[in-house]
Amino acid sequence: MNPSRHRRLGVTAIAGLVLLTGCGAQVREDPAAAPSTVVERCAEPVPYPRPARTVTYEAGSTDKLLVLGLADAIRGYVMPPANPPVTESPYADQYARLELLSTDLLNRELVVDAGADMVVAGWRSGFSDERGITPELLDGLGIQSFMHTETCFNYPGFPEQVPPLEALYSDLDRLGRIYGVPDRARDVIASYRARVAAVEQAVPADRARPGVFVYDSGTDRPRSAGSQVPPTDLLRIAGAENIFGDTPSRWNEVTWEAVVDRQPQAIVIVDYGDRSAEEKIQFLRSLPQLQGVPAIRDDRFFVLDYNEAISGPRNIDGAEKLGAWVRSLPPTS
């Protein structure tokens, strides 16, 4: 991909688009004629007219708009079935007033049929070359897009590497500017920073940080968290350490041998998918190769909700819960 190519200028392509209605022809307003705010999409500066019909993918995207008071700007949301039900969300009342557009993966037809003027998702977490829905393609259709900064780590042409929690704050700031609520965004970010600081301040200064294995999924080879996803930051804030936090990646496959070599004192289970958290725990307990691992021997497990593990406002809840749990663990020898 050529970074010098101005893909974002595709928004002007709809200037002359005519929508046929039963009463005749209606010309859709040209977004390029409206005032725009230039905001980074990963590392690419993009001019954004203010969106009004946003399609969001998964709860991380939707929650970011809801905490900014932008429910009225959401056309609808897409929620694959592996996600926890929105009825369990702290924003359940607001979700009840939104339209669930699909329980499938994000795709171009869905976005076009919804009449979206904006899509909020992540790179390889919603947007995908393989499925034919990318920011570049949407630019050509005159549909804006915003990507979670946390997922920009390996975005072709415009990568951006930011610590996961800072990426959350960056997203809220950028979305606040795009949707015209920058003051609200600043207030939310300040409140989150204060809550995170309180968790960090509660960590005993003289206590060794326990090593923690983050188990996402996988049987033959476990899938775990690298340096570029929220659980690594949440554990650090809580006073612990991700045993694979030195791996420069997002979610990736490791080996059981590597888990054993790093001797985690505790295990965090990411709760989502076809297997329940308890089923994942029982599976780990049953593995012969893990029987000598301190986390298994001492039965130290913590269940992290999926939406506390992906980029979104609930990361802060996850940090607070993890902080209390880590402080409850016996000191490591």
Coordinates of C-alpha atoms in Angstrom, one line a residue:
M1 CA 0.0 0.0 0.0
N2 CA 1.3 3.4 -0.9
P3 CA 1.0 5.8 2.1
S4 CA 1.1 8.8 -0.1
R5 CA -2.2 7.9 -1.7
H6 CA -5.0 10.1 -0.4
R7 CA -7.5 7.3 0.2
R8 CA -9.7 9.5 2.4
L9 CA -10.6 11.8 -0.5
G10 CA -13.1 9.1 -1.5
V11 CA -15.7 10.7 0.6
T12 CA -16.3 13.2 -2.2
A13 CA -17.4 10.3 -4.4
I14 CA -21.0 10.5 -3.1
A15 CA -21.4 14.2 -3.9
G16 CA -23.6 13.5 -6.9
L17 CA -25.2 10.3 -5.7
V18 CA -28.9 10.2 -6.3
L19 CA -31.3 8.2 -4.1
L20 CA -34.5 7.2 -5.8
T21 CA -37.6 7.5 -3.7
G22 CA -41.3 6.9 -4.4
C23 CA -41.7 10.7 -4.7
G24 CA -38.9 11.4 -7.1
A25 CA -35.2 11.9 -6.8
Q26 CA -33.4 13.1 -3.6
V27 CA -29.8 14.2 -3.7
R28 CA -27.8 13.2 -0.7
E29 CA -25.9 16.0 0.9
D30 CA -22.2 16.1 0.0
P31 CA -20.3 15.4 3.3
A32 CA -17.2 17.2 1.8
A33 CA -19.3 20.4 1.9
A34 CA -19.9 20.2 5.6
P35 CA -17.3 21.4 8.1
S36 CA -14.7 18.7 8.8
T37 CA -12.3 18.0 11.6
V38 CA -9.0 16.4 10.8
V39 CA -8.3 13.5 13.1
E40 CA -5.9 10.6 12.9
R41 CA -7.1 7.2 11.7
C42 CA -4.2 5.2 13.0
A43 CA -1.3 7.3 11.8
E44 CA -3.2 8.8 8.8
P45 CA -4.7 12.3 9.2
V46 CA -8.3 12.1 7.8
P47 CA -10.9 14.9 7.5
Y48 CA -14.1 13.8 9.2
P49 CA -17.5 15.6 8.6
R50 CA -19.6 15.0 11.7
P51 CA -21.2 11.5 11.5
A52 CA -24.9 10.9 12.2
R53 CA -25.5 7.2 11.2
T54 CA -22.7 5.2 12.7
V55 CA -22.4 1.4 12.6
T56 CA -20.4 0.0 15.5
Y57 CA -18.7 -3.4 15.7
E58 CA -18.7 -5.2 19.0
A59 CA -19.2 -3.6 22.4
G60 CA -15.8 -1.9 22.6
S61 CA -16.8 0.4 19.7
T62 CA -20.3 0.9 20.9
D63 CA -19.3 1.6 24.5
K64 CA -16.9 4.3 23.4
L65 CA -19.7 6.3 21.8
L66 CA -22.1 5.6 24.6
V67 CA -19.8 7.0 27.3
L68 CA -19.5 10.1 25.2
G69 CA -23.2 10.6 25.1
L70 CA -23.5 9.7 21.4
A71 CA -26.3 7.1 21.3
D72 CA -28.3 9.3 18.9
A73 CA -25.4 9.1 16.4
I74 CA -25.5 5.3 16.3
R75 CA -27.4 3.8 13.4
G76 CA -27.0 0.3 14.9
Y77 CA -24.5 -2.2 16.1
V78 CA -23.0 -5.6 15.0
M79 CA -22.4 -8.2 17.7
P80 CA -21.0 -11.6 16.8
P81 CA -22.4 -14.4 19.0
A82 CA -19.1 -15.1 20.8
N83 CA -19.6 -11.8 22.6
P84 CA -21.3 -11.7 26.1
P85 CA -25.0 -10.6 25.8
V86 CA -25.6 -6.9 25.9
T87 CA -28.1 -7.4 28.7
E88 CA -25.1 -8.0 31.0
S89 CA -23.6 -4.7 30.0
P90 CA -23.4 -1.7 32.4
Y91 CA -24.9 0.2 29.4
A92 CA -27.8 -2.3 28.9
D93 CA -30.5 0.4 29.1
Q94 CA -28.8 2.3 26.2
Y95 CA -28.3 -0.9 24.2
A96 CA -32.0 -1.6 24.5
R97 CA -32.7 1.6 22.5
L98 CA -30.2 0.7 19.7
E99 CA -30.8 -1.6 16.8
L100 CA -28.9 -4.8 16.5
L101 CA -28.1 -5.0 12.8
S102 CA -26.4 -8.4 12.8
T103 CA -24.9 -11.2 14.9
D104 CA -22.5 -12.0 12.0
L105 CA -19.1 -10.5 11.3
L106 CA -18.9 -7.0 9.8
N107 CA -19.3 -6.8 6.1
R108 CA -19.7 -4.3 3.3
E109 CA -23.3 -5.2 2.4
L110 CA -24.5 -4.7 5.9
V111 CA -22.9 -1.3 6.2
V112 CA -24.3 -0.1 2.8
D113 CA -27.8 -1.5 3.5
A114 CA -27.8 0.4 6.9
G115 CA -27.1 3.7 5.1
A116 CA -24.1 4.2 7.4
D117 CA -22.0 7.3 7.1
M118 CA -19.4 6.0 9.6
V119 CA -18.1 2.6 10.8
V120 CA -16.2 2.2 14.1
A121 CA -14.2 -1.1 14.4
G122 CA -10.7 -2.4 14.7
W123 CA -8.1 -3.5 12.2
R124 CA -8.6 -7.3 12.0
S125 CA -11.3 -6.9 14.5
G126 CA -14.1 -5.9 12.2
F127 CA -12.1 -4.5 9.3
S128 CA -10.5 -7.2 7.2
D129 CA -8.8 -7.5 3.8
E130 CA -10.0 -11.1 3.6
R131 CA -13.6 -10.2 4.0
G132 CA -13.4 -7.2 1.7
I133 CA -14.2 -4.5 4.2
T134 CA -11.4 -2.1 4.8
P135 CA -11.2 1.7 5.5
E136 CA -9.8 2.1 1.9
L137 CA -12.8 0.4 0.4
L138 CA -15.3 2.4 2.5
D139 CA -13.5 5.6 1.5
G140 CA -14.4 4.7 -2.1
L141 CA -18.0 4.3 -1.1
G142 CA -18.1 7.6 0.7
I143 CA -18.4 6.0 4.1
Q144 CA -16.1 7.2 6.9
S145 CA -14.3 4.8 9.2
F146 CA -12.5 5.0 12.5
M147 CA -10.1 2.3 13.8
H148 CA -9.3 1.6 17.5
T149 CA -5.8 2.8 18.1
E150 CA -4.9 -0.4 19.9
T151 CA -5.5 -2.3 16.7
C152 CA -3.2 0.0 14.6
F153 CA -0.1 -1.9 15.7
N154 CA 0.1 -3.7 12.3
Y155 CA -2.2 -1.6 10.1
P156 CA -0.6 -1.6 6.6
G157 CA 0.8 1.8 5.5
F158 CA -0.2 3.8 8.7
P159 CA 0.8 1.7 11.7
E160 CA 0.7 3.3 15.2
Q161 CA 2.0 1.7 18.4
V162 CA 0.6 3.1 21.6
P163 CA 0.3 1.4 25.0
P164 CA -3.2 -0.2 25.2
L165 CA -4.7 2.1 27.8
E166 CA -3.2 5.2 26.2
A167 CA -4.8 3.9 23.0
L168 CA -8.2 4.0 24.8
Y169 CA -7.7 7.5 25.9
S170 CA -6.6 8.5 22.4
D171 CA -9.7 6.9 20.9
L172 CA -12.0 8.8 23.2
D173 CA -10.2 12.1 22.4
R174 CA -10.3 11.5 18.7
L175 CA -14.0 10.4 18.7
G176 CA -14.8 13.4 20.9
R177 CA -13.3 15.7 18.3
I178 CA -15.0 13.9 15.3
Y179 CA -18.5 14.0 16.9
G180 CA -18.1 17.5 18.3
V181 CA -18.0 16.6 22.0
P182 CA -14.3 17.3 22.9
D183 CA -15.1 18.6 26.4
R184 CA -17.1 15.5 27.3
A185 CA -14.2 13.4 26.1
R186 CA -11.7 15.3 28.2
D187 CA -13.9 14.8 31.3
V188 CA -14.3 11.0 30.7
I189 CA -10.6 10.6 30.1
A190 CA -9.8 12.5 33.2
S191 CA -12.1 10.3 35.3
Y192 CA -10.6 7.2 33.9
R193 CA -7.0 8.3 34.5
A194 CA -8.0 9.1 38.1
R195 CA -9.5 5.6 38.6
V196 CA -6.4 4.0 37.1
A197 CA -4.1 6.1 39.3
A198 CA -6.0 4.9 42.4
V199 CA -5.4 1.3 41.4
E200 CA -1.7 1.9 40.9
Q201 CA -1.4 3.7 44.2
A202 CA -2.9 0.7 46.0
V203 CA -0.2 -1.6 44.9
P204 CA 2.2 -2.4 47.8
A205 CA 5.6 -0.9 46.9
D206 CA 7.6 -3.7 48.5
R207 CA 5.7 -6.6 46.9
A208 CA 7.0 -8.7 44.0
R209 CA 4.8 -8.7 41.0
P210 CA 3.3 -12.2 40.3
G211 CA 3.6 -13.5 36.8
V212 CA 0.2 -14.2 35.2
F213 CA -0.7 -16.2 32.2
V214 CA -3.6 -14.8 30.2
Y215 CA -5.5 -17.6 28.6
D216 CA -7.8 -16.6 25.7
S217 CA -8.5 -19.9 24.0
G218 CA -6.8 -22.9 22.3
T219 CA -6.1 -26.5 23.1
D220 CA -3.2 -27.8 21.1
R221 CA -1.6 -24.3 21.3
P222 CA -2.9 -21.7 23.7
R223 CA -3.7 -18.2 22.5
S224 CA -2.5 -15.5 24.8
A225 CA -2.0 -11.8 25.2
G226 CA 1.1 -10.0 23.9
S227 CA 2.3 -6.5 24.7
Q228 CA -0.3 -4.6 22.5
V229 CA -3.6 -5.6 24.1
P230 CA -5.3 -4.3 27.2
P231 CA -4.8 -7.2 29.6
T232 CA -1.0 -6.6 29.7
D233 CA -1.6 -3.0 30.8
L234 CA -4.4 -4.0 33.2
L235 CA -2.1 -6.5 34.9
R236 CA 0.7 -3.9 35.2
I237 CA -1.6 -1.4 36.7
A238 CA -2.9 -4.0 39.1
G239 CA 0.6 -4.9 40.3
A240 CA 1.2 -8.1 38.3
E241 CA 3.0 -9.0 35.1
N242 CA 1.8 -10.8 31.9
I243 CA 4.3 -13.6 31.4
F244 CA 4.1 -13.0 27.6
G245 CA 4.0 -9.2 27.9
D246 CA 7.4 -9.0 26.3
T247 CA 6.0 -10.3 23.1
P248 CA 5.6 -7.4 20.6
S249 CA 2.1 -8.5 19.3
R250 CA -1.5 -8.4 20.0
W251 CA -3.2 -11.8 20.5
N252 CA -1.0 -14.7 19.4
E253 CA -0.4 -18.4 19.8
V254 CA 2.2 -19.6 22.2
T255 CA 3.1 -23.1 23.4
W256 CA 2.4 -25.0 26.6
E257 CA 6.1 -25.5 27.0
A258 CA 6.6 -21.8 27.1
V259 CA 3.8 -21.4 29.7
V260 CA 5.6 -24.1 31.9
D261 CA 9.0 -22.4 31.4
R262 CA 7.6 -19.1 32.7
Q263 CA 5.9 -20.6 35.7
P264 CA 3.0 -18.3 36.2
Q265 CA 1.7 -17.8 39.7
A266 CA -1.8 -17.1 38.5
I267 CA -4.0 -17.4 35.4
V268 CA -6.5 -14.9 33.9
I269 CA -9.2 -16.4 31.8
V270 CA -10.8 -14.3 29.1
D271 CA -14.5 -15.1 29.3
Y272 CA -16.1 -15.4 25.9
G273 CA -16.6 -17.9 23.1
D274 CA -18.2 -21.4 22.9
R275 CA -16.6 -22.5 26.2
S276 CA -17.5 -21.0 29.5
A277 CA -14.8 -19.7 31.8
E278 CA -15.3 -22.7 34.1
E279 CA -14.9 -25.1 31.2
K280 CA -11.6 -23.3 30.3
I281 CA -10.4 -23.6 33.9
Q282 CA -11.3 -27.3 34.1
F283 CA -9.4 -27.8 30.8
L284 CA -6.3 -26.1 32.2
R285 CA -6.5 -28.1 35.4
S286 CA -6.6 -31.3 33.4
L287 CA -3.4 -30.8 31.4
P288 CA -0.7 -33.1 32.7
Q289 CA 2.1 -30.7 31.5
L290 CA 0.7 -27.9 33.7
Q291 CA 0.5 -29.8 37.0
G292 CA 3.8 -28.3 38.3
V293 CA 2.8 -24.7 37.4
P294 CA 2.2 -22.7 40.6
A295 CA -1.1 -21.2 39.2
I296 CA -2.5 -24.7 38.8
R297 CA -1.0 -26.1 42.0
D298 CA -2.4 -23.2 44.0
D299 CA -5.7 -22.9 42.1
R300 CA -5.3 -19.2 41.3
F301 CA -7.7 -18.1 38.6
F302 CA -9.3 -14.8 37.7
V303 CA -12.1 -14.5 35.1
L304 CA -11.9 -11.3 33.0
D305 CA -15.0 -10.4 31.0
Y306 CA -14.4 -10.2 27.2
N307 CA -15.3 -6.5 27.1
E308 CA -12.8 -5.8 29.9
A309 CA -10.1 -7.5 27.8
I310 CA -10.7 -5.6 24.5
S311 CA -10.2 -1.9 24.0
G312 CA -13.1 0.0 25.5
P313 CA -14.4 1.8 28.6
R314 CA -14.8 -1.4 30.6
N315 CA -11.0 -1.8 30.6
I316 CA -11.1 0.5 33.7
D317 CA -13.5 -1.8 35.5
G318 CA -11.2 -4.7 34.6
A319 CA -8.2 -2.8 36.1
E320 CA -10.0 -2.2 39.4
K321 CA -11.2 -5.8 39.7
L322 CA -7.7 -7.1 38.8
G323 CA -6.1 -4.8 41.3
A324 CA -8.3 -6.1 44.1
W325 CA -7.6 -9.7 43.1
V326 CA -3.9 -9.3 42.8
R327 CA -3.7 -7.7 46.2
S328 CA -5.6 -10.7 47.7
L329 CA -3.0 -13.1 46.4
P330 CA -0.4 -14.4 48.9
P331 CA 3.1 -12.8 48.3
T332 CA 5.2 -14.7 45.8
S333 CA 8.3 -16.4 47.1

